[in-house]
Amino acid sequence: MRVLGIETSCDETGIALYDSEQGLLAEALYSQIELHAEYGGVVPELASRDHIRKTLPLIEQVLAEAGLRRADIDAVAYTSGPGLVGALMVGAMIGRGLAYALAVPAIGVHHMEGHLLAPMLEPQPPEFPFIALLVSGGHTQLVRVDGIGQYQLLGESLDDAAGEAFDKAAKMLGLAYPGGPMVAKLAEQGDNQRFDFPRPMVKHPGLDFSFSGLKTFTLNTVNAHKNEQGELDPQTQADIACAFQQAVVSTLVIKCKRALQQEGLKRLVIAGGVSANKKLRADLENALAKIKASVFYARPEFCTDNGAMIAYAGCQRLLAGQQDDLAVKTRPRWPMEQLSAI
């Protein structure tokens, strides 16, 4: 089965073709970073309009790269939530309309399920069951995964997601959008001994997260070290970025180890935009090796939003006999536990 995947949940237009027997055939991604950079964050209306401009040309590009025609598409999968409602509507309407025109099935895919299953696109995918750390700009969750659609939420952020905290710290440090990668890059130049930031909620029982207090601590540290001109010297800026990143990473690592030990499992999957963070990957690998556990993740280009993960996730549900009717449904908020098992 050849499935066209369409991802338009936020500020990236992702298109891919996945074959259930041959694997990923082709994929393309257009990022709106430059469009939103001058505003310091995503402007929903601009995001929706740009998806309208980019989705169809990217579909044609992917088909050309795969050497296929529209008639060779066997099914269409599109992101139906969670995300920005206007952006979701673009992909959903195009996907549903194309499927109808081709007389092939269509299915709306949960955005976070796509992220969770992205490591399955790698040569050595994880086996079920495992613990998943879903960590992005909008989500920080620990989930027990016993199969596709078999999800048990173990813990989540009570306030800011880790990616959102990175973006806010970047603004405090005067860094450009998008903030997360900028903080990570700057942190490489920092002295990891100068500042010691708190690891929020690690001494509390359970697996929930909270990054609002760390955000406040970061702001206070920034303000305390500004010069008379209200600026940070470059080294102090890098040292704060380093301390902030280490605090977030350490918190995530501690909670992941706790989740694995609580559930008696030895496999961890990290997914979502923040899973591309090199420090997080390295520290998780080191920490889990000590308890003889393994960590799995997607290649960097499949950590952020992309069409390949949507095509793969949709293909698995389509192969199980699931498909949507003609009604186009978008779900800006959509708990993953509501998904059916296959």
PDB file of N, CA, C and O in Angstrom, residues 183 186-193 237-247:
ATOM      1  N   VAL A 183      19.508  27.972  21.834  1.00  0.00           N
ATOM      2  CA  VAL A 183      19.994  27.741  23.194  1.00  0.00           C
ATOM      3  C   VAL A 183      20.970  26.574  23.205  1.00  0.00           C
ATOM      4  O   VAL A 183      22.044  26.635  23.838  1.00  0.00           O
ATOM      5  N   LEU A 186      24.327  27.640  21.680  1.00  0.00           N
ATOM      6  CA  LEU A 186      25.056  28.548  22.572  1.00  0.00           C
ATOM      7  C   LEU A 186      25.595  27.811  23.790  1.00  0.00           C
ATOM      8  O   LEU A 186      26.690  28.106  24.283  1.00  0.00           O
ATOM      9  N   ALA A 187      24.833  26.833  24.285  1.00  0.00           N
ATOM     10  CA  ALA A 187      25.230  26.081  25.475  1.00  0.00           C
ATOM     11  C   ALA A 187      26.556  25.356  25.287  1.00  0.00           C
ATOM     12  O   ALA A 187      27.280  25.103  26.257  1.00  0.00           O
ATOM     13  N   GLU A 188      26.886  25.019  24.039  1.00  0.00           N
ATOM     14  CA  GLU A 188      28.142  24.321  23.759  1.00  0.00           C
ATOM     15  C   GLU A 188      29.352  25.171  24.134  1.00  0.00           C
ATOM     16  O   GLU A 188      30.437  24.632  24.391  1.00  0.00           O
ATOM     17  N   GLN A 189      29.177  26.496  24.190  1.00  0.00           N
ATOM     18  CA  GLN A 189      30.277  27.404  24.517  1.00  0.00           C
ATOM     19  C   GLN A 189      30.300  27.770  26.002  1.00  0.00           C
ATOM     20  O   GLN A 189      31.168  28.522  26.453  1.00  0.00           O
ATOM     21  N   GLY A 190      29.329  27.245  26.764  1.00  0.00           N
ATOM     22  CA  GLY A 190      29.195  27.646  28.156  1.00  0.00           C
ATOM     23  C   GLY A 190      30.040  26.838  29.120  1.00  0.00           C
ATOM     24  O   GLY A 190      30.448  25.707  28.832  1.00  0.00           O
ATOM     25  N   ASP A 191      30.266  27.435  30.293  1.00  0.00           N
ATOM     26  CA  ASP A 191      30.960  26.772  31.398  1.00  0.00           C
ATOM     27  C   ASP A 191      29.908  26.069  32.249  1.00  0.00           C
ATOM     28  O   ASP A 191      29.086  26.731  32.896  1.00  0.00           O
ATOM     29  N   ASN A 192      29.936  24.742  32.277  1.00  0.00           N
ATOM     30  CA  ASN A 192      28.886  24.002  32.989  1.00  0.00           C
ATOM     31  C   ASN A 192      29.071  23.997  34.501  1.00  0.00           C
ATOM     32  O   ASN A 192      28.277  23.394  35.223  1.00  0.00           O
ATOM     33  N   GLN A 193      30.117  24.672  34.993  1.00  0.00           N
ATOM     34  CA  GLN A 193      30.356  24.733  36.440  1.00  0.00           C
ATOM     35  C   GLN A 193      29.953  26.073  37.057  1.00  0.00           C
ATOM     36  O   GLN A 193      29.903  26.199  38.279  1.00  0.00           O
ATOM     37  N   GLN A 237      26.088  34.845  28.886  1.00  0.00           N
ATOM     38  CA  GLN A 237      24.948  34.381  28.089  1.00  0.00           C
ATOM     39  C   GLN A 237      25.084  32.886  27.792  1.00  0.00           C
ATOM     40  O   GLN A 237      24.128  32.108  27.954  1.00  0.00           O
ATOM     41  N   ALA A 238      26.284  32.477  27.385  1.00  0.00           N
ATOM     42  CA  ALA A 238      26.520  31.066  27.078  1.00  0.00           C
ATOM     43  C   ALA A 238      26.461  30.204  28.333  1.00  0.00           C
ATOM     44  O   ALA A 238      25.934  29.080  28.303  1.00  0.00           O
ATOM     45  N   ASP A 239      26.966  30.719  29.452  1.00  0.00           N
ATOM     46  CA  ASP A 239      26.956  29.953  30.697  1.00  0.00           C
ATOM     47  C   ASP A 239      25.535  29.715  31.198  1.00  0.00           C
ATOM     48  O   ASP A 239      25.207  28.636  31.704  1.00  0.00           O
ATOM     49  N   ILE A 240      24.671  30.723  31.058  1.00  0.00           N
ATOM     50  CA  ILE A 240      23.275  30.568  31.468  1.00  0.00           C
ATOM     51  C   ILE A 240      22.569  29.570  30.560  1.00  0.00           C
ATOM     52  O   ILE A 240      21.806  28.713  31.022  1.00  0.00           O
ATOM     53  N   ALA A 241      22.822  29.661  29.247  1.00  0.00           N
ATOM     54  CA  ALA A 241      22.235  28.697  28.309  1.00  0.00           C
ATOM     55  C   ALA A 241      22.659  27.280  28.662  1.00  0.00           C
ATOM     56  O   ALA A 241      21.851  26.343  28.640  1.00  0.00           O
ATOM     57  N   CYS A 242      23.927  27.115  29.013  1.00  0.00           N
ATOM     58  CA  CYS A 242      24.443  25.794  29.373  1.00  0.00           C
ATOM     59  C   CYS A 242      23.757  25.254  30.622  1.00  0.00           C
ATOM     60  O   CYS A 242      23.347  24.092  30.666  1.00  0.00           O
ATOM     61  N   ALA A 243      23.624  26.120  31.643  1.00  0.00           N
ATOM     62  CA  ALA A 243      22.999  25.695  32.898  1.00  0.00           C
ATOM     63  C   ALA A 243      21.530  25.371  32.702  1.00  0.00           C
ATOM     64  O   ALA A 243      21.009  24.406  33.278  1.00  0.00           O
ATOM     65  N   PHE A 244      20.851  26.179  31.886  1.00  0.00           N
ATOM     66  CA  PHE A 244      19.435  25.926  31.628  1.00  0.00           C
ATOM     67  C   PHE A 244      19.244  24.597  30.908  1.00  0.00           C
ATOM     68  O   PHE A 244      18.413  23.774  31.305  1.00  0.00           O
ATOM     69  N   GLN A 245      20.012  24.387  29.846  1.00  0.00           N
ATOM     70  CA  GLN A 245      19.884  23.136  29.101  1.00  0.00           C
ATOM     71  C   GLN A 245      20.181  21.939  29.995  1.00  0.00           C
ATOM     72  O   GLN A 245      19.466  20.933  29.949  1.00  0.00           O
ATOM     73  N   GLN A 246      21.215  22.030  30.828  1.00  0.00           N
ATOM     74  CA  GLN A 246      21.567  20.914  31.687  1.00  0.00           C
ATOM     75  C   GLN A 246      20.454  20.607  32.680  1.00  0.00           C
ATOM     76  O   GLN A 246      20.174  19.444  32.979  1.00  0.00           O
ATOM     77  N   ALA A 247      19.788  21.645  33.177  1.00  0.00           N
ATOM     78  CA  ALA A 247      18.693  21.443  34.129  1.00  0.00           C
ATOM     79  C   ALA A 247      17.521  20.722  33.470  1.00  0.00           C
ATOM     80  O   ALA A 247      16.948  19.790  34.045  1.00  0.00           O
TER      81      ALA A 247
END
